[in-house]
């Protein structure tokens, strides 16, 4: 008699195949689930392998469109970046995959979920927190088979080395609406893309060709250790720069400042696996609200590992060329600036006087 | 009879020459002051011009060493960056120059200071706030002569275009002590520099050669307008990346998080002209304290406008390769991770249950 | 011929009467405006005086209901408190009054507004920023007549001294919906109020009777000086405590933490006069969003200057008595706590080891 | 043969006595440790009981002076308050007690420590995190004997009910130096105290007599549950108010604002058990630095559960009565305020214009 049903996040690789076998030996029915979020993978082979190892059912699901729209786009709006460098590409995949796995578990009446994320990694936490949040009664079966010596987990698969990148740039225009890209155009070739998945895939392709978005860092994990991470985020890096530019152009300074603080918090939640938490829902709502006026187009060039902003335009810009120009004063009176400065100096002068008094006394 | 003495920040250019003449006509004695903070300038010609226009005294001072050590180094420690992009190169020069000008004013018994910064710019504020803070009784004579049509203020003087940059990288090693660079070595050439001024000049040279640190942005000024800024900070950009890397490597995660927030505040103070304020003194002290363990060496390559971190080492690193490795468990028990995750999930599960209850009721 | 029309915020007192006369002498048509936001005032007498001094029109408007609903309620949601003590009662009145004044100015075709707030006060800033924000082309005519020696501006008008307060408490129950009070009931007397204005007036009455909400502080003004402020906020103080209690009871910990930071920012904006700013609109939206689940009832007693929380209940509480109890473990496993602690200790232990190494080496 | 030595935090009560017996039965040598941090306790009886139950050694230590000076004083400087209400009295005792316990364990060569804190409480976390931080190799033996039904843990022991408090206030003057109380004087009685322990004990006595500092709250625990807490902090409450007053009086506005943010973080660390962490050390250092000018005297009255500030004086105050007065203008020019306001309004007016344009277009 079966001990119950487990939905296993299955990759087709050695580790999760071992887990599959082990779970069956322990007496569980095993349903495997493999998500397509854009990675290179032989999905057919994985299906066959799972079946041959005794999986009761095999789910292979294309989550690419929802991954881009529901998970990557909010991260772009947030300018989400962990510890000033990591664009959270792998972190953001986890809640998307686990959400679907939980839907399958509920629909198939499975009480258990399992995965192959190792015991020290952030991915275990991201996976399990999502499961508990969305299916509080679920039981997580964490199996840690003695890992086979495997090839380094992280290689650059999407990006060329900047040194081998083309000697001339590609110039793009990205159009944003409410802080989200709605169209990308290759200026010279006239080609353009306008669905979330197409836009993101195209930016990955262009960024990859020019070696954009590689980092080799030491980062602080949620569990308190430092560890080395090697990442490539070609499309994400282009979007980060383009969004930052259009945002500064269109957003009020003080709104941006508050939103910047919320973005830092959002990045930490995302990194630590709290996408499905009340605070992350709240912060996503606030960030989305902040982006209402972030509309416009950014022109940029991608070249030898770098993204260069060339220009920007917006129907909603707060940038007023006339007001800023030195020649046209409008209703700006230089005298006001003096008053502004003197009032700002009141506090500084008092501070200095007080310090001076104390210095002269002692 | 003289109306009093003015110390004028004099550049030798048309604007400040006009101010000089105008101040004399108004009946002031004028002392001119020109600071060398590393810019390209014909200091002799400026001296002669000031004298020929009737300056009572002419001060030309080399502030380069103190500029690097007392103003740039603390900004490096802080990872000071305004609105996520601008490294504050020109902002940080202002308090350095104005401090010396105030010293001259006090020493020469001058009641007035003057400058040529225009009425809408941040530089006027930075200049005047420093003057009031350090010499509360001073009178600032702001003169805004009708500006001659002049060449664009900001051209790239220090950096080549990345497209014209060499086709092979320069590889450097930078050594830090308490978050401050103490030595830079060109790995292939074996050349090294070890005074603050030499280090910074050398990084400007290498960065400039490879087109590092150019930005063309729209930024939010203190006075509430958006304006375009074109900046180049080759050495500063290299230091920003190298420091960020060694800091993440050596600093505790939570200390770094708090320090990151202080750094954002510091950048705003710096941008807005509040270097000499009680809050900026306080924050500089705290940031300096945070850097006590930021010691080590970073290897990096500079190439086509980009800085690539190649590696890092430190006697004080919290990075424990053994602890992090999957194979050696040490006293790390995977079971603990499960407990850690379950406790973190308590709140999420309760939240979900409560929402579920409400959904099912209504 | 008239120089134009001014809408003057008129109190009926000596200062604004002088301004009225002066404006007329200068050749302006003057419309006076007096808002009733709940203060003790002889509105009829003020009307007659304005007319007798030559006001072209006299507006006297009852803004009490909109003041409570649109300005005080959001401040209650925010737990708005400046420098940890001041509940911002007077600050929050300013944008409400100035908004109506601007509406009158637009409707009457007036290009000017004026007021009697003195040149050093926060109220001038609050008033004028609101005017500029809502009517960017308006001209503010700031007149500073040499102030007559007047009685101290702030006396305790609403509150008894706690020493003279009754020797037995009043016990109230306040019901909240989305962080806003919707009903107050006097438990013993069975009396209850359920419109915003009635609720707030009643809490002022009860709080005033028991001497609640008096403070005598030194505060930091926006213009950089410290100044003494004497305030009484009886109803606001009761609401502050009751709201804090129901909020902590119903809000997720982490949402509350973020909201707390936003509340501090909101209080500063309010104090400094930025109610009508993009950042304040944004923050009010976010805070309002955070309050979606802040529903429930708080029982409290008011006695001798103090508010004591007696209990609370809520249909949406995250407080789970079963879960919290030591006897019923539910799915809470003490072993998880050990894992949780050990993982949290990883970072601390590494830190200590590293320090120990350095100590033993040097 | 002994399995090793355990140092047990022993209270003399039933729970820790059971643990003692159980540990001995398991084969451990047990050393008991009981700290005196000011609680009511029969230390002699506890000693005898421990010996009779087979403790190998019994340590009873008076930690009161170091508790006040090294743990409470920094919390006063920080204005440490958790979730806006809880003054962290019990939280701050934990690291003090555990530190001494670890010293004993090291000195006695014990590899184990144990305690009676229950598995769901914050106290377990605070205790164990301190142990791991100070003695990374230690093993914590958490024993959770089925708890006997015991009386409610928290009763008001130190404070009278405000209703039963005296009908006339006590008036005190507290003198601060660098944000720390150095003397308290009873104005009428002329009595004064000037050591940390005496000051704190005296304030507990006075506050207790007047029913100051009782709260009955629901709080958010570190492990993610909400739980009810009943606390009394009479002396701490008086110090909180007095310190807040002298701090606002003497500290620069912007320094205080930054310090306020650090204080919130400090309170969370303290609550969650991270006193001995790199971030808490760092924050304590920064807060201590911020207090350099917090010198002066505060007069206050304690009455019926409340603390009323009556006045304050300081040699270092930034409060300049002349500057603030309306009659003496000094070098304050009302015109400057207009300039200050207009510049602050630039952003608001642009925002409004842009919104207006969009409204009129669509």
Short mmCIF file of C-alpha atoms in Angstrom, two decimals, chain B residues 20-266:
data_model
loop_
_atom_site.label_atom_id
_atom_site.label_comp_id
_atom_site.label_asym_id
_atom_site.label_seq_id
_atom_site.Cartn_x
_atom_site.Cartn_y
_atom_site.Cartn_z
CA UNK B 20 36.63 90.21 -10.26
CA UNK B 21 36.29 93.43 -12.26
CA UNK B 22 32.78 94.06 -11.01
CA UNK B 23 33.77 93.56 -7.36
CA UNK B 24 36.63 96.03 -7.72
CA UNK B 25 34.33 98.57 -9.35
CA UNK B 26 31.95 98.17 -6.44
CA UNK B 27 34.78 99.13 -4.12
CA UNK B 28 36.01 95.81 -2.71
CA UNK B 29 39.55 94.56 -2.34
CA UNK B 30 39.71 91.23 -4.11
CA UNK B 31 41.88 88.24 -3.27
CA UNK B 32 41.69 85.45 -5.81
CA UNK B 33 42.03 81.81 -5.00
CA UNK B 34 42.52 78.97 -7.43
CA UNK B 35 42.68 75.37 -6.22
CA UNK B 36 44.49 72.61 -8.03
CA UNK B 37 42.52 69.45 -7.45
CA UNK B 38 43.87 67.69 -10.49
CA UNK B 39 42.11 69.47 -13.32
CA UNK B 40 43.89 70.52 -16.53
CA UNK B 41 44.60 74.22 -16.09
CA UNK B 42 47.25 76.84 -16.92
CA UNK B 43 47.80 78.04 -13.38
CA UNK B 44 50.48 80.57 -14.34
CA UNK B 45 48.28 82.23 -16.92
CA UNK B 46 45.44 82.45 -14.39
CA UNK B 47 47.78 84.08 -11.87
CA UNK B 48 48.95 86.70 -14.37
CA UNK B 49 45.42 87.43 -15.49
CA UNK B 50 44.17 87.92 -11.92
CA UNK B 51 47.04 90.29 -11.17
CA UNK B 52 46.48 92.25 -14.33
CA UNK B 53 42.79 92.66 -13.43
CA UNK B 54 43.73 94.14 -10.08
CA UNK B 55 43.66 91.28 -7.58
CA UNK B 56 45.29 92.37 -4.34
CA UNK B 57 46.65 88.92 -3.70
CA UNK B 58 46.62 85.70 -5.67
CA UNK B 59 46.52 82.26 -4.04
CA UNK B 60 47.14 79.15 -6.11
CA UNK B 61 47.12 76.02 -4.02
CA UNK B 62 47.77 72.38 -4.69
CA UNK B 63 45.02 70.55 -2.79
CA UNK B 64 45.35 67.27 -4.70
CA UNK B 65 46.71 65.11 -1.90
CA UNK B 66 44.23 66.25 0.73
CA UNK B 67 41.41 66.03 -1.81
CA UNK B 68 42.11 62.35 -2.42
CA UNK B 69 42.78 61.42 1.17
CA UNK B 70 40.20 63.42 3.09
CA UNK B 71 37.34 63.58 0.59
CA UNK B 72 37.60 60.82 -2.02
CA UNK B 73 38.70 58.01 0.29
CA UNK B 74 35.69 58.40 2.64
CA UNK B 75 33.45 58.38 -0.44
CA UNK B 76 35.05 55.13 -1.56
CA UNK B 77 34.48 53.62 1.87
CA UNK B 78 30.85 54.68 1.69
CA UNK B 79 30.29 53.32 -1.85
CA UNK B 80 28.80 56.77 -2.33
CA UNK B 81 26.60 56.85 -5.40
CA UNK B 82 23.75 59.26 -6.04
CA UNK B 83 20.52 57.93 -7.50
CA UNK B 84 22.20 54.61 -8.25
CA UNK B 85 24.53 56.02 -10.92
CA UNK B 86 26.44 59.20 -10.20
CA UNK B 87 29.73 58.76 -8.34
CA UNK B 88 29.75 62.35 -7.07
CA UNK B 89 33.14 63.32 -8.47
CA UNK B 90 32.39 67.02 -8.82
CA UNK B 91 30.24 67.17 -5.69
CA UNK B 92 33.05 66.03 -3.48
CA UNK B 93 35.48 68.65 -4.81
CA UNK B 94 33.34 71.53 -3.61
CA UNK B 95 33.77 71.22 0.19
CA UNK B 96 37.51 70.65 -0.27
CA UNK B 97 37.94 73.86 -2.27
CA UNK B 98 35.61 75.95 -0.13
CA UNK B 99 37.31 74.83 3.06
CA UNK B 100 40.62 76.23 1.86
CA UNK B 101 38.96 79.40 0.63
CA UNK B 102 37.49 79.96 4.08
CA UNK B 103 40.88 79.40 5.70
CA UNK B 104 42.30 82.09 3.42
CA UNK B 105 39.42 84.43 4.21
CA UNK B 106 39.97 84.06 7.94
CA UNK B 107 43.72 84.41 7.67
CA UNK B 108 43.44 87.49 5.46
CA UNK B 109 40.69 89.06 7.55
CA UNK B 110 38.20 89.00 4.69
CA UNK B 111 34.51 89.29 5.56
CA UNK B 112 33.31 88.22 2.12
CA UNK B 113 33.66 85.27 -0.20
CA UNK B 114 32.50 85.00 -3.77
CA UNK B 115 32.35 82.47 -6.58
CA UNK B 116 31.15 82.04 -10.11
CA UNK B 117 28.75 79.16 -9.63
CA UNK B 118 25.50 79.90 -11.39
CA UNK B 119 22.22 80.50 -9.65
CA UNK B 120 20.51 77.26 -10.55
CA UNK B 121 23.30 74.86 -9.97
CA UNK B 122 24.04 72.49 -7.17
CA UNK B 123 27.53 73.93 -7.00
CA UNK B 124 26.32 77.24 -5.62
CA UNK B 125 24.63 75.40 -2.78
CA UNK B 126 27.59 73.15 -2.07
CA UNK B 127 29.92 76.11 -2.03
CA UNK B 128 27.81 78.40 0.11
CA UNK B 129 26.71 75.80 2.65
CA UNK B 130 30.36 74.95 3.27
CA UNK B 131 31.21 78.60 3.73
CA UNK B 132 28.38 79.24 6.20
CA UNK B 133 29.17 76.05 8.12
CA UNK B 134 32.85 76.84 8.55
CA UNK B 135 32.62 80.62 8.89
CA UNK B 136 29.10 81.44 10.13
CA UNK B 137 29.62 85.20 10.02
CA UNK B 138 30.84 85.26 6.44
CA UNK B 139 28.93 87.16 3.80
CA UNK B 140 28.59 85.45 0.45
CA UNK B 141 28.61 87.79 -2.48
CA UNK B 142 26.76 85.93 -5.20
CA UNK B 143 27.20 87.68 -8.49
CA UNK B 144 25.46 86.35 -11.56
CA UNK B 145 26.91 88.17 -14.54
CA UNK B 146 24.95 87.61 -17.72
CA UNK B 147 26.67 84.42 -18.84
CA UNK B 148 28.53 84.55 -22.12
CA UNK B 149 27.60 81.77 -24.49
CA UNK B 150 30.17 79.21 -23.53
CA UNK B 151 31.13 75.82 -24.71
CA UNK B 152 29.26 72.87 -23.13
CA UNK B 153 30.48 72.62 -19.58
CA UNK B 154 31.03 68.88 -19.55
CA UNK B 155 33.07 67.12 -22.16
CA UNK B 156 34.91 63.89 -21.71
CA UNK B 157 38.43 65.04 -20.93
CA UNK B 158 39.82 62.07 -19.06
CA UNK B 159 38.33 59.11 -20.85
CA UNK B 160 38.61 57.64 -24.30
CA UNK B 161 35.52 56.29 -25.99
CA UNK B 162 35.15 52.57 -25.14
CA UNK B 163 34.99 51.87 -28.86
CA UNK B 164 38.46 53.33 -29.31
CA UNK B 165 39.85 51.63 -26.23
CA UNK B 166 42.63 49.01 -26.50
CA UNK B 167 41.70 45.50 -27.51
CA UNK B 168 43.38 43.91 -24.55
CA UNK B 169 42.68 44.52 -20.88
CA UNK B 170 44.93 45.86 -18.16
CA UNK B 171 44.91 43.67 -15.09
CA UNK B 172 45.36 45.32 -11.71
CA UNK B 173 45.52 44.30 -8.09
CA UNK B 174 44.28 46.78 -5.53
CA UNK B 175 45.05 46.32 -1.86
CA UNK B 176 42.72 47.73 0.75
CA UNK B 177 43.21 48.46 4.43
CA UNK B 178 40.16 49.54 6.44
CA UNK B 179 38.23 50.07 3.25
CA UNK B 180 40.79 52.42 1.75
CA UNK B 181 43.17 51.55 -1.12
CA UNK B 182 46.78 51.45 -0.01
CA UNK B 183 48.43 50.01 -3.09
CA UNK B 184 47.71 49.34 -6.74
CA UNK B 185 49.82 46.99 -8.85
CA UNK B 186 49.78 46.45 -12.59
CA UNK B 187 50.13 42.67 -12.68
CA UNK B 188 51.93 42.31 -16.03
CA UNK B 189 54.13 45.37 -15.81
CA UNK B 190 54.88 44.90 -12.13
CA UNK B 191 54.49 48.62 -11.61
CA UNK B 192 52.88 49.77 -8.37
CA UNK B 193 51.73 52.93 -6.58
CA UNK B 194 51.23 53.42 -2.89
CA UNK B 195 50.40 56.99 -1.94
CA UNK B 196 46.79 58.13 -2.10
CA UNK B 197 47.44 60.69 -4.82
CA UNK B 198 49.54 58.31 -6.91
CA UNK B 199 47.02 55.50 -6.60
CA UNK B 200 44.13 57.69 -7.61
CA UNK B 201 45.99 59.34 -10.50
CA UNK B 202 47.11 55.98 -11.80
CA UNK B 203 43.59 54.54 -11.68
CA UNK B 204 42.33 57.61 -13.52
CA UNK B 205 44.95 56.98 -16.18
CA UNK B 206 44.18 53.28 -16.62
CA UNK B 207 40.44 53.79 -16.41
CA UNK B 208 40.61 56.69 -18.83
CA UNK B 209 42.55 54.65 -21.36
CA UNK B 210 39.83 51.99 -21.36
CA UNK B 211 36.87 54.35 -21.42
CA UNK B 212 35.67 53.45 -17.93
CA UNK B 213 33.17 55.53 -15.97
CA UNK B 214 31.31 57.66 -18.49
CA UNK B 215 27.67 58.43 -17.79
CA UNK B 216 25.09 60.63 -19.44
CA UNK B 217 22.13 60.87 -17.08
CA UNK B 218 19.20 62.92 -15.93
CA UNK B 219 19.48 63.59 -12.23
CA UNK B 220 17.39 65.28 -9.54
CA UNK B 221 18.96 68.45 -8.20
CA UNK B 222 18.62 69.63 -4.64
CA UNK B 223 16.53 72.58 -5.75
CA UNK B 224 13.90 70.24 -7.15
CA UNK B 225 14.55 70.28 -10.88
CA UNK B 226 15.70 67.44 -13.04
CA UNK B 227 18.76 68.19 -15.12
CA UNK B 228 21.10 66.40 -17.46
CA UNK B 229 24.56 65.52 -16.27
CA UNK B 230 27.47 64.11 -18.23
CA UNK B 231 30.23 62.77 -16.06
CA UNK B 232 33.40 60.73 -16.27
CA UNK B 233 34.89 59.09 -13.20
CA UNK B 234 37.41 56.51 -14.44
CA UNK B 235 39.41 55.99 -11.26
CA UNK B 236 36.38 56.31 -9.05
CA UNK B 237 34.54 53.65 -11.00
CA UNK B 238 37.37 51.15 -10.66
CA UNK B 239 37.55 51.85 -6.93
CA UNK B 240 33.80 51.56 -6.53
CA UNK B 241 33.78 48.03 -7.95
CA UNK B 242 36.92 46.87 -6.20
CA UNK B 243 35.79 48.21 -2.85
CA UNK B 244 32.33 46.69 -3.20
CA UNK B 245 33.92 43.34 -3.83
CA UNK B 246 36.33 43.33 -0.91
CA UNK B 247 33.66 44.73 1.37
CA UNK B 248 31.14 42.00 0.63
CA UNK B 249 33.94 39.49 1.08
CA UNK B 250 35.02 40.70 4.52
CA UNK B 251 32.05 42.38 6.14
CA UNK B 252 29.33 40.67 8.09
CA UNK B 253 26.06 40.60 6.13
CA UNK B 254 24.04 42.60 8.64
CA UNK B 255 26.71 45.19 9.29
CA UNK B 256 26.94 45.68 5.54
CA UNK B 257 23.18 46.11 5.27
CA UNK B 258 23.15 48.90 7.84
CA UNK B 259 26.21 50.47 6.32
CA UNK B 260 24.56 50.36 2.90
CA UNK B 261 21.69 52.48 4.23
CA UNK B 262 24.14 54.94 5.75
CA UNK B 263 26.00 55.11 2.43
CA UNK B 264 22.82 56.11 0.60
CA UNK B 265 22.27 58.88 3.12
CA UNK B 266 25.91 59.97 2.85
#
